[in-house]
């Protein structure tokens, strides 16, 4: 970031508007701000800090004090800053909350900001603050310690501890991801630990559901929370409970079968008693059922008489119907004869009118010819109108084609110009293709080298991992070997005890041969068995094998690393730096390639239009010829149409002289009247003859119908006499009088009677059959007790069954709880083992990454930052040793300090005069200033070299030079001039008179009773 122009208005001690144009320093980028105390020197730096960060440069000033005490409420306090970053220009304007002029009166103004970056304008303060912070990649605190070193805070960077430096370096060198990685490991370890603890709590909860009762082994495992033993004992307890449950179930089945048997006997005795009762009831209903049978037989005889009576009544009704229809037919015949007489008169009138039709039709033909002549004249008049419209359209088309001809000529000229540009583009493409070939060759070489650096860095990472594993394996092998040697010694001392444990009475001792063993050697409780000792030996061998494998891996990795170092001619420690440089070179090549490809694509797109452009030129020339021809044809067509119109007008005038009526409406009205009269005559003629034919047909039909009715009536009278005689004969046969219908029964009642008789017969048969079977079944019983005796037996059995069932249900409940607890405990026990293994892994990784006792409390991020820190110290010492005449140099503290706080980024001073190292806090004021200045400049150099998203082209120093002696001042100024030669803008606030003599560009600040003033001197 490099300031270009600073504008202050009513800001601090400056009453009016003050401007500082840094671009007018004539390439002299080292300047001095001088003036009396309180004049407003530091205010210049405050204004820059306020414009960028909405804060003052130091901690002693606040935003509420920015407005000048010399200004009035009619003045607005604001700061404008134009600055450059990465060859891009930016503008920002800020004004604090204040009272200022309004449209009518003084009003309170809120804080405002206007940040212009590119084509974007930001006016919201939080957004603008964040955008500027992201742009500069420095927070306000970091800006104060790297770019602007304010009065009173000059030594903070020098004397800050590891934690404070870590915050400063994190954003600069973009190690946030490492910190996030450390935090994620720590959080994952915490969550896994919580999962393990949760599994323990869940298992404890389910263990509380277990009731050991008389199982002492299970109770002991519960008390000790020995989950493995608890699961074994719980499985045994569940199996035992299931066996007891089965015994209870068998016993209950036996009781249930006995109860069911007694219940069946009670049912048999009760059913026999019920059958005897039903038999008595059926005997009582026998007489009533016989009466119902007689009633049904009488109904059948009466039904036969009903059919004869119905036949008699049917024939009588048929006779009456035929008599009525015969009379009606005779009346219809009389009416038809009268209608025929009237119809003959209508036929005569219709024939007279029909004779006049030929005359009327000839008149219609004459009228239609007149109508056609009139229509022909009207058509010609319409054609004249159409031709007149056509000549207008031809005129419009001619004008349109003329305008189109002009457009085509303009387009033809444009296409010719485009063809010339395409020809020039062909030459440019050939040049770009050569450039792309060269870029491709450079990219290939750079990519191959980048791949080798990637492989080298991967080998270095693998080596670090293997070294860590090697240390663990080495420690593990030593521990197992020592344990094995100790246990083997104990085992050898205990051999006598092992032999004595195998002695039996009457068997000779393997040592002394005696058959009597009064005092056998005792086994030591601390000694292991032979099998256990062999297991430790196997672990020792496995550990040694792992140790050997890791040793071989490290040797192989070292050989590969040396091979790459020889090929690349670089030491492994510098590999990341070289890789970063290659990456930057590759990015530059990629950008050039993208630009060339983009330019080539644009030119090729232009060349692709060549054929199309040529074709368009040919098409435009052809269309121009066609348009000229079309315009000529349109002029000729217009002349022809005008001539045709005159000819048709003459024909119309001649045809009008031969018309009779002259009006087509009069012709059409007369024509319609004649057509209507002809239609009515034809209709009446046809209707009279159709009516005559219809009446003659009806007359013949009525005569035939009367003859048929007379024949049917004669036959019907004979049938009625026969039906009457048959009915009277049946009355005599049955012996019933005319009131025989009293014996009839309705259909519903008849169905009920038949159903009741059938039900009765069925009940009698079923009762007889069931009574016989039940009597035999009761007689076959082995025991003969009363129903009451059987009921007493059932009650006794049910009481015993209930007692067993209570024990059964209680045991099932306990067993189910135990099974459920068993499943859950096993599941969580297995889950805990997995969680515990994963927790141990993440816990170790978290401690390693976040810093622990084993890593001297240096986190992974701080380890990486320490590498940058060492580079910063090296860069700082280049100036610090010069400024202190080679007496002092900065060192990264290597000595371990007490406590578990952040470490790895603390500073010490090495004094060449004493040959000893001491804290930077022991430096004098002047020495601290030089150390702080060297450190700030070293940090700036490293940032520039690594291009970590931060561009530091500016340094502002507020006081501190007054603490330097003459020699120190010379070396400090020499250092600043060296920065000036490299193009960096350096601003100094100081009262030291010697600086005024040494630095050519001055910003003199003077104070008056009306506010301070600024004057730039060069």
Coordinates of N, CA, C and O in Angstrom, one line a residue, residues 9-17 38-40 43 65-77 1006-1013:
X9 N -9.8 18.0 6.3 CA -10.6 19.2 6.4 C -11.2 19.2 7.8 O -11.9 18.3 8.3
X10 N -10.9 20.3 8.6 CA -11.4 20.5 9.9 C -11.0 19.3 10.8 O -11.8 18.8 11.6
X11 N -9.8 18.8 10.6 CA -9.4 17.5 11.3 C -8.3 17.9 12.2 O -7.2 18.4 11.8
X12 N -8.5 17.5 13.5 CA -7.5 17.7 14.6 C -7.2 19.2 14.7 O -8.1 20.1 14.8
X13 N -5.9 19.6 14.7 CA -5.5 21.0 14.8 C -5.7 21.8 13.5 O -5.4 23.0 13.5
X14 N -6.0 21.1 12.4 CA -6.1 21.8 11.1 C -7.6 22.4 11.0 O -8.5 21.6 10.8
X15 N -7.7 23.7 10.9 CA -9.0 24.3 10.8 C -9.6 24.1 9.5 O -10.8 23.8 9.4
X16 N -8.8 24.4 8.4 CA -9.4 24.3 7.1 C -9.0 23.1 6.4 O -8.7 22.1 7.0
X17 N -8.9 23.2 5.0 CA -8.6 22.1 4.2 C -7.1 22.0 3.9 O -6.5 23.1 3.6
X38 N 2.6 19.4 19.7 CA 1.2 19.7 19.6 C 0.7 20.4 18.4 O -0.4 20.8 18.2
X39 N 1.7 20.5 17.4 CA 1.3 21.2 16.1 C 0.4 20.3 15.2 O -0.4 20.9 14.5
X40 N 0.6 19.0 15.3 CA -0.3 18.1 14.5 C 0.5 17.2 13.6 O 0.0 16.8 12.5
X43 N -1.0 13.8 13.8 CA -2.3 13.8 13.3 C -2.3 13.4 11.8 O -3.3 12.8 11.3
X65 N -12.7 12.8 19.0 CA -11.9 14.0 19.2 C -11.2 14.5 17.8 O -10.4 15.3 17.8
X66 N -11.7 13.8 16.7 CA -11.1 14.2 15.4 C -11.4 15.6 14.9 O -10.6 16.2 14.3
X67 N -12.6 16.0 15.2 CA -13.0 17.3 14.6 C -12.2 18.4 15.3 O -12.0 18.5 16.5
X68 N -11.8 19.4 14.5 CA -10.9 20.5 14.9 C -11.7 21.4 15.9 O -12.8 21.7 15.7
X69 N -11.0 21.8 17.0 CA -11.5 22.7 17.9 C -11.6 24.1 17.4 O -12.3 25.0 17.8
X70 N -10.8 24.3 16.3 CA -10.8 25.6 15.7 C -12.0 25.8 14.7 O -12.3 26.9 14.3
X71 N -12.6 24.7 14.3 CA -13.7 24.7 13.3 C -15.0 25.0 14.0 O -15.2 24.8 15.2
X72 N -16.0 25.5 13.2 CA -17.3 25.8 13.7 C -18.3 24.7 13.2 O -17.9 23.8 12.5
X73 N -19.5 24.8 13.7 CA -20.5 23.8 13.3 C -20.9 23.9 11.8 O -21.6 23.0 11.3
X74 N -20.4 25.0 11.2 CA -20.7 25.1 9.7 C -19.7 24.4 8.9 O -19.8 24.3 7.7
X75 N -18.6 23.9 9.5 CA -17.6 23.1 8.9 C -17.8 21.6 9.1 O -18.2 21.2 10.2
X76 N -17.5 20.8 8.0 CA -17.5 19.3 8.1 C -16.1 18.8 8.3 O -15.2 19.1 7.5
X77 N -16.0 17.9 9.2 CA -14.7 17.2 9.4 C -14.7 15.9 8.5 O -15.6 15.1 8.6
X1006 N 3.3 23.9 11.3 CA 3.4 25.1 12.2 C 2.0 25.3 12.8 O 1.0 25.0 12.2
X1007 N 2.0 25.8 14.1 CA 0.7 26.0 14.8 C 0.6 27.5 15.0 O 1.5 28.2 15.3
X1008 N -0.7 28.0 14.9 CA -1.0 29.4 15.1 C -2.2 29.4 16.0 O -2.8 28.4 16.3
X1009 N -2.7 30.6 16.3 CA -3.9 30.8 17.1 C -5.2 30.4 16.3 O -6.2 30.3 16.9
X1010 N -5.0 30.3 15.0 CA -6.2 29.9 14.2 C -6.1 28.5 13.6 O -6.7 28.2 12.7
X1011 N -5.2 27.7 14.2 CA -5.0 26.3 13.7 C -3.7 26.1 13.0 O -3.0 27.1 12.7
X1012 N -3.4 24.9 12.8 CA -2.1 24.5 12.3 C -2.1 24.6 10.7 O -3.1 24.5 10.1
X1013 N -0.9 24.7 10.2 CA -0.7 24.8 8.7 C 0.4 23.8 8.3 O 1.3 23.5 9.1

